[in-house]
Short mmCIF file of C-alpha atoms in Angstrom, two decimals:
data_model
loop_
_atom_site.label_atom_id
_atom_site.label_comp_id
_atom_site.label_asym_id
_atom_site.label_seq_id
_atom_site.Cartn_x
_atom_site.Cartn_y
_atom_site.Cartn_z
CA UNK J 1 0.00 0.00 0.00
CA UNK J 2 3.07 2.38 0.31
CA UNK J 3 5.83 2.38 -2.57
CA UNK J 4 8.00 5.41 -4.10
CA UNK J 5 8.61 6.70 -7.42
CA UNK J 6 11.78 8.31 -6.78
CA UNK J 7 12.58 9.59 -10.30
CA UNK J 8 10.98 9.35 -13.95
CA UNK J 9 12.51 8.22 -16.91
CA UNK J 10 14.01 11.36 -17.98
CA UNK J 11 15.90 11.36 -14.34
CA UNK J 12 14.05 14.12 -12.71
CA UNK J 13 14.05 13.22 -8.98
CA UNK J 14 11.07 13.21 -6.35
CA UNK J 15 12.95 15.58 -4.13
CA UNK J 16 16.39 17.92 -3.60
CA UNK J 17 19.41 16.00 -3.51
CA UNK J 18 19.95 17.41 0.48
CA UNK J 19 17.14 15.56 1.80
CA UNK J 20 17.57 12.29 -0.36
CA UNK J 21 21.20 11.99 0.91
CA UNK J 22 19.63 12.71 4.49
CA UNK J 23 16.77 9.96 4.19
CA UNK J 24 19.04 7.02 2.66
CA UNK J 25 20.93 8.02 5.94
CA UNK J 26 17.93 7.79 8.42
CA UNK J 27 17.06 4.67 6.89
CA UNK J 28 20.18 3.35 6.05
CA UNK J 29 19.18 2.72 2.13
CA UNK J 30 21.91 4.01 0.31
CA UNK J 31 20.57 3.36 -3.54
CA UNK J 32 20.26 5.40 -6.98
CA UNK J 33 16.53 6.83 -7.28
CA UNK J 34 14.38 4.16 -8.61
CA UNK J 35 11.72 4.85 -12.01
CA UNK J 36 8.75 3.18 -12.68
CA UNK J 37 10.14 0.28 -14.63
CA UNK J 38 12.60 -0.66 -11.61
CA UNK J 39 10.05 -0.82 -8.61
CA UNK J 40 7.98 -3.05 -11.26
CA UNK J 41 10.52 -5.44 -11.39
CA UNK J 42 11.36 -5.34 -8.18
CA UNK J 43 7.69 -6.27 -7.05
CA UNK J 44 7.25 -8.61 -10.35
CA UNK J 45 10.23 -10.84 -9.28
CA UNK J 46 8.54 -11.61 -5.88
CA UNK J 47 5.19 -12.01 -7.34
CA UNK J 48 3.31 -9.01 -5.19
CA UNK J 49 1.94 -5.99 -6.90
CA UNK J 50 2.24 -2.59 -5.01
CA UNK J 51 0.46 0.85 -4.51
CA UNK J 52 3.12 3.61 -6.35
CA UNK J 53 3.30 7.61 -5.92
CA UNK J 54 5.42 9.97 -5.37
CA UNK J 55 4.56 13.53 -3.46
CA UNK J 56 4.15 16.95 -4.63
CA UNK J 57 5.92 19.49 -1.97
CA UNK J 58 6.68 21.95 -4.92
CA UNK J 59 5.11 25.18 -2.78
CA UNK J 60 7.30 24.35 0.56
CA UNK J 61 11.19 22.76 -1.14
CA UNK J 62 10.57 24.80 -5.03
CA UNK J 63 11.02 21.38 -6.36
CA UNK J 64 9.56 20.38 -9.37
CA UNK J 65 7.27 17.36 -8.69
CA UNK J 66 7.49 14.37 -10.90
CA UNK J 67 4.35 14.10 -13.00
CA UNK J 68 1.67 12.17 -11.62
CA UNK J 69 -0.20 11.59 -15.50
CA UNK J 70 3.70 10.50 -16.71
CA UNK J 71 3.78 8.09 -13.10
CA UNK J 72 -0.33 6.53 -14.57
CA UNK J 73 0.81 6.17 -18.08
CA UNK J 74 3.91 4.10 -17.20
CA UNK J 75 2.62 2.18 -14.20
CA UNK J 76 -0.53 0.92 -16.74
CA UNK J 77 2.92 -0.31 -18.90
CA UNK J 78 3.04 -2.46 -15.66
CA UNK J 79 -0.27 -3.36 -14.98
CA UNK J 80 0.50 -6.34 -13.66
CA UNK J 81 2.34 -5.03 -10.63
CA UNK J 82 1.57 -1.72 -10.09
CA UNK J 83 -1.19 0.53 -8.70
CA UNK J 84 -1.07 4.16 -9.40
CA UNK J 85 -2.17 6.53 -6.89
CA UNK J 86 -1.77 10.40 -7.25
CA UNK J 87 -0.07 13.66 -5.15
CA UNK J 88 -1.59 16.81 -5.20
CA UNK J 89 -0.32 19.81 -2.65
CA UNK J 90 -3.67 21.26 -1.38
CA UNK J 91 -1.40 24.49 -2.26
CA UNK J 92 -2.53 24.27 -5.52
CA UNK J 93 -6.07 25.31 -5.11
CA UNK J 94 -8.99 25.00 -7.30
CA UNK J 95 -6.21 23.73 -10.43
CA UNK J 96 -5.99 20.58 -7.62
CA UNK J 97 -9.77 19.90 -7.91
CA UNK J 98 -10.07 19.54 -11.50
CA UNK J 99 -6.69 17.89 -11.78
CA UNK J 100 -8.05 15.03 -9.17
CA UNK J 101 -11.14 14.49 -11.22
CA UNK J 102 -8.68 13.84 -14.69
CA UNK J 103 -6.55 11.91 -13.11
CA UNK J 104 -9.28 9.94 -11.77
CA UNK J 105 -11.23 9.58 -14.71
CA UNK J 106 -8.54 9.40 -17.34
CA UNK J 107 -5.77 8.16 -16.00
CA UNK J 108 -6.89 5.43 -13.89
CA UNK J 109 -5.40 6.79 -10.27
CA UNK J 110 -6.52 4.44 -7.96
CA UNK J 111 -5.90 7.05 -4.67
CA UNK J 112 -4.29 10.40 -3.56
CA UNK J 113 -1.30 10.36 -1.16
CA UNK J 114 -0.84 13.74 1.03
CA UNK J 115 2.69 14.36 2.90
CA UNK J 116 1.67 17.22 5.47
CA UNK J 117 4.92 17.80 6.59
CA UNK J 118 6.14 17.73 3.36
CA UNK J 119 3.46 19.86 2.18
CA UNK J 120 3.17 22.38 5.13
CA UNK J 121 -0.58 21.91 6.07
CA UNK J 122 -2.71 20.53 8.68
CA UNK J 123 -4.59 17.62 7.30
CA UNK J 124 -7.82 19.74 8.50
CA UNK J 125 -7.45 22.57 7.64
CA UNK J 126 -10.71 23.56 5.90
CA UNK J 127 -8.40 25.21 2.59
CA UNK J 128 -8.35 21.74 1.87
CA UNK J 129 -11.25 20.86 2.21
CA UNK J 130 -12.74 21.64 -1.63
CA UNK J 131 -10.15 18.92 -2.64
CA UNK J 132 -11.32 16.12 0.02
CA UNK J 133 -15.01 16.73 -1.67
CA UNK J 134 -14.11 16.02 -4.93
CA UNK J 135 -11.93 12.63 -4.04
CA UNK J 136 -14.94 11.28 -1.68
CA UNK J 137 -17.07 12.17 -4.88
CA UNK J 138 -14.28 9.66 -7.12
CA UNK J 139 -15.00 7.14 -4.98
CA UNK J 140 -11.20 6.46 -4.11
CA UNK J 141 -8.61 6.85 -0.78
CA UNK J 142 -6.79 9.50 0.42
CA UNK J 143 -3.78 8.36 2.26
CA UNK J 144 -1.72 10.41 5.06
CA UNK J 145 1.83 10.58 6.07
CA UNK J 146 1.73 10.50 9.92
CA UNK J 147 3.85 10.62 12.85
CA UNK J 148 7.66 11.03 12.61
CA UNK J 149 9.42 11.41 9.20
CA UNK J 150 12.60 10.21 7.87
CA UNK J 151 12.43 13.45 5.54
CA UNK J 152 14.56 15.71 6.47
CA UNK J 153 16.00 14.30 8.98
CA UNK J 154 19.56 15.10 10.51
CA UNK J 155 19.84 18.19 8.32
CA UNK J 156 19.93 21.45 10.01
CA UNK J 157 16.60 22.55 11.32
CA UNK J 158 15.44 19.15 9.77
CA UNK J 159 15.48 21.05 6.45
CA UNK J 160 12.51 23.18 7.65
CA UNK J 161 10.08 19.92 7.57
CA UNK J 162 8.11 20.26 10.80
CA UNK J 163 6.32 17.24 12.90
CA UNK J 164 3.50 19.09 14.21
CA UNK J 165 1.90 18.52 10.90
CA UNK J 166 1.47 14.69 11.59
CA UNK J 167 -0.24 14.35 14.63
CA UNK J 168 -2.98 11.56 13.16
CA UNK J 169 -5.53 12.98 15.58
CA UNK J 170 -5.90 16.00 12.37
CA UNK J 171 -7.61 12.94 10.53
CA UNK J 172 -10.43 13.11 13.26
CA UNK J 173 -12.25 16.16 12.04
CA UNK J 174 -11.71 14.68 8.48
CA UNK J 175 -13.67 11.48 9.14
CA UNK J 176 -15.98 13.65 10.64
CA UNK J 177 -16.60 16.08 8.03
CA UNK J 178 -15.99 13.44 4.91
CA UNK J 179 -17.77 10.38 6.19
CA UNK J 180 -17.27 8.45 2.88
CA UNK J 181 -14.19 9.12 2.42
CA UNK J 182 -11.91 6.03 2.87
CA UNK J 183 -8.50 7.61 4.84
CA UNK J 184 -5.25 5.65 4.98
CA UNK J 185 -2.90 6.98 7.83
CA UNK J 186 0.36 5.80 6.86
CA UNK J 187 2.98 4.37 9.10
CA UNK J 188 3.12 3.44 12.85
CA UNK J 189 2.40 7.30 14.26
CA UNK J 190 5.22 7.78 16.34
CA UNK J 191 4.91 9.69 18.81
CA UNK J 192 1.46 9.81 18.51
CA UNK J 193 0.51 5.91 18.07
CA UNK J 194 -2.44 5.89 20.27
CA UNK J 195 -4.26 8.61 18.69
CA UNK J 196 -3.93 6.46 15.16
CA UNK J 197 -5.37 3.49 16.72
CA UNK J 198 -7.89 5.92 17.87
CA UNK J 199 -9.50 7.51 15.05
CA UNK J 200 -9.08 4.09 13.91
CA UNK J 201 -11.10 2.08 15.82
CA UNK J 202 -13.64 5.15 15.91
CA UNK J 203 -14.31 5.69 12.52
CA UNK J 204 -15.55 3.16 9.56
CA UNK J 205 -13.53 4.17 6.64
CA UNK J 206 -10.23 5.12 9.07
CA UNK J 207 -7.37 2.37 8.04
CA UNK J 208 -3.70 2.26 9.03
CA UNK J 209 -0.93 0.78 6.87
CA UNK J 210 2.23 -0.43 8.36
CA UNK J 211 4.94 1.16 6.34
CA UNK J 212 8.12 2.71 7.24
CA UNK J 213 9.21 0.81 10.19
CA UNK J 214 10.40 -2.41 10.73
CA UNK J 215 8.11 -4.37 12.33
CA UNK J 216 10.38 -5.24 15.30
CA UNK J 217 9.95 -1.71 16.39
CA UNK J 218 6.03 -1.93 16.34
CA UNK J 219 4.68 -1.05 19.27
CA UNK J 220 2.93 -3.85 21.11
CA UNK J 221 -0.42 -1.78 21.30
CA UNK J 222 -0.70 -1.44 17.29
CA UNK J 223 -0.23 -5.24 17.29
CA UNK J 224 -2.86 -5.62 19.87
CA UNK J 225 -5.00 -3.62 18.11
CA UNK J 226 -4.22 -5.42 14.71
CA UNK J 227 -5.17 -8.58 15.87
CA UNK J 228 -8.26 -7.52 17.61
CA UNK J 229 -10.75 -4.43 16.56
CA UNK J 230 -8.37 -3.69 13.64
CA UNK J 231 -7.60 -6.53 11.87
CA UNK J 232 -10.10 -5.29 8.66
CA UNK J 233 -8.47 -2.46 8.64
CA UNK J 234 -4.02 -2.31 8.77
CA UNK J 235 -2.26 -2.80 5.72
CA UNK J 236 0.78 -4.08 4.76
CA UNK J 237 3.11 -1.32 3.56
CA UNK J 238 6.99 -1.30 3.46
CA UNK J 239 7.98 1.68 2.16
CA UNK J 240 10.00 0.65 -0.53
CA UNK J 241 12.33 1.88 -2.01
CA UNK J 242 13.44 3.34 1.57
CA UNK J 243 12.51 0.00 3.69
CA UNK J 244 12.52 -3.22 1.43
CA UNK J 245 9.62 -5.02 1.66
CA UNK J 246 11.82 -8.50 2.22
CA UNK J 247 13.20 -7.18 5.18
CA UNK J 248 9.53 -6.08 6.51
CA UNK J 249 8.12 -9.40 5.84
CA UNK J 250 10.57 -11.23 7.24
CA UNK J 251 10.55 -9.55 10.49
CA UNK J 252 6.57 -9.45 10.56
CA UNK J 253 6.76 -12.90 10.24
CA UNK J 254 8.47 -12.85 13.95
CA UNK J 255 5.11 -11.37 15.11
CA UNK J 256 2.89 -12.73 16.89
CA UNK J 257 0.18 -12.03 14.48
CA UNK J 258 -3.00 -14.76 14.38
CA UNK J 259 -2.65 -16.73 11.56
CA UNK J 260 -6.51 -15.58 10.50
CA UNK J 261 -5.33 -11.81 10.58
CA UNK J 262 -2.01 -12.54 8.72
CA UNK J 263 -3.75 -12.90 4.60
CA UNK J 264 -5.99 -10.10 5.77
CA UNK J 265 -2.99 -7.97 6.37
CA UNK J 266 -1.06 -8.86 3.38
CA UNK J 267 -3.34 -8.50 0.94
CA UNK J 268 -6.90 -9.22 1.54
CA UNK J 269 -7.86 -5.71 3.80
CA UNK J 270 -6.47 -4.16 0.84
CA UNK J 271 -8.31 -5.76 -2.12
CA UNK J 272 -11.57 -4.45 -0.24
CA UNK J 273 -10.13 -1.03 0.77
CA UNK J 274 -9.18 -0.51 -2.94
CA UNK J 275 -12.44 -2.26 -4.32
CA UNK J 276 -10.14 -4.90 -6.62
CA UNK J 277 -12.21 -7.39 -8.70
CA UNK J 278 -10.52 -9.75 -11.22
CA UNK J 279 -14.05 -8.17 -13.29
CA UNK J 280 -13.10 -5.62 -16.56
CA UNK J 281 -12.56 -2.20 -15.74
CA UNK J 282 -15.47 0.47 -16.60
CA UNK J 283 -16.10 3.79 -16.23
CA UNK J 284 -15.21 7.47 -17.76
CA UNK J 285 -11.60 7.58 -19.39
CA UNK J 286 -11.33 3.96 -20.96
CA UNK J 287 -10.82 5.83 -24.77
CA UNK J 288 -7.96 8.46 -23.66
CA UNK J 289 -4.65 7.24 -24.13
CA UNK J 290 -2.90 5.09 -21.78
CA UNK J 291 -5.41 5.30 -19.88
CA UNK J 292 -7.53 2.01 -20.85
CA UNK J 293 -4.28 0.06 -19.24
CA UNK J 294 -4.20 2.50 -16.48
CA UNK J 295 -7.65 1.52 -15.42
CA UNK J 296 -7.26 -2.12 -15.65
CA UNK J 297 -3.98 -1.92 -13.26
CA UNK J 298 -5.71 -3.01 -10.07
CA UNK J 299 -7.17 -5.72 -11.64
CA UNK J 300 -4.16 -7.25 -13.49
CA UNK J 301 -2.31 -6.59 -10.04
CA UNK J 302 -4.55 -8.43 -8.24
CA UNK J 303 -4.82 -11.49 -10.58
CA UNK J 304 -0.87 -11.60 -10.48
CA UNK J 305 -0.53 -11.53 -6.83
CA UNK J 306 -0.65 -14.44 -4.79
CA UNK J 307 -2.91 -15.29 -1.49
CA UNK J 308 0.40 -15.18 0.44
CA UNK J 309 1.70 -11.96 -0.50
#
């Protein structure tokens, strides 16, 4: 449910070199930025497909994002593997809303990921807001960075990336006010783990996926939690290219997670989050180029992956 794009295939890079260099560091992942066609192989050679996106932070680092049409077009090349999912900065206004819908529509984006530290905003703050309403209205996920961030990181003044935007409690008043909208918080929420569980456990369309720590480090209320009241609703994750999802699995497999909640984890809670069917696509967009393939990716994905992955 969690996977970067790090760079497209013209080499333009998902972030400034500074706070690359200072992430492989935090995580200790020293690699060249990985395209589209790398993290499909990657994920094709252990037979498990994977949510892809990158995040658009131009408004707080001046970076250029990479495109999110450019990331659909090639990850339908790799339907098989990959599911596309979308970044718009809420910084971008009213352009965001209609660029949701097309990328929804025409490009076969599965989901939106938001970085609020990355992005400089509380997740609700109602100048968002417009742009929640029209992804509820798609019909597809939002998902939220929470809790601490390797971004940033060990560079002075942690490269002006603050925490405070992170706190997973924000996603309260969003489940509130956006009832249908399905919200992923992303990682274990350090320091603010019990608020995820939380909003959680209090709201229907509130899930948590696992990425970005190892799950040695989990804390042993989130693995309470996932094998009681939560166990519809936490998703495996990795964080790939960052955290390799071999080295997750193999230490979630140290767990002690009932057998019963383990498929659910690893794929199943996903397949109904994401609303996968092995059935043909349908819908607005099929005719516009690329993005017939593009719409067909979850499906392909989810025929290719197996029960155990």
């Amino acid at each position: 449910m969690h996977v970067h794009i790090e760079c497209d295939d013209h080499g333009h890079t998902d972030m400034p070199d500074a706070f690359r260099d200072a992430a492989q560091q935090h995580f200790g992942a020293a690699h060249d930025p990985l395209d589209v066609a790398a993290v499909a192989e990657h994920y094709r050679s252990r037979n498990m497909a994977a949510v892809v996106f990158t995040v658009d932070h131009e408004a707080t680092t001046g970076h250029p994002p990479i495109s999110n049409r450019h990331l659909a077009e090639q990850a339908a090349e790799h339907a098989d593997v990959l599911i596309p999912f979308a970044s718009i900065d809420p910084a971008r206004g009213k352009a965001a809303i209609e660029e949701a819908r097309i990328l929804v529509e025409d490009y076969g984006v599965k989901g939106f990921k938001f970085h609020p530290n990355l992005q400089s905003f509380f997740p609700n703050d109602p100048a968002a807001y417009p742009l929640y309403e029209q992804i509820q209205a798609l019909g597809v996920p939002a998902l939220f960075h929470t809790g601490q961030s390797g971004i940033g990181a060990g560079m002075p003044g942690s490269g002006g990336i603050r925490l405070k935007y992170s706190n997973p409690l924000a996603l309260d008043d969003v489940a509130v006010d956006f009832p249908e909208l399905r919200i992923i918080a992303a990682h274990p929420s350090f320091p603010w783990q019990d608020e995820a569980l939380a909003v959680a456990a209090r709201h229907n369309h509130v899930y948590i996926d696992l990425s970005g720590w190892s799950p040695k480090y989990f804390p042993a209320s989130l693995i309470q939690y996932a094998n009681t009241m939560l166990q519809d609703k936490v998703l495996f994750g990795s964080d790939f290219p960052l955290l390799p999802p071999d080295r997750w699995i193999t230490d979630f497999d140290k767990l002690e997670i009932k057998p019963k909640v383990r498929p659910k984890i690893m794929k199943d809670n996903a397949i109904r989050l994401l609303e996968l069917t092995d059935a043909p696509a349908t819908g607005p967009g099929r005719d516009q180029p690329g993005a017939s393939a593009a719409s067909n990716s979850s499906n392909e994905a989810l025929a290719a992956a197996k029960p155990s992955t």
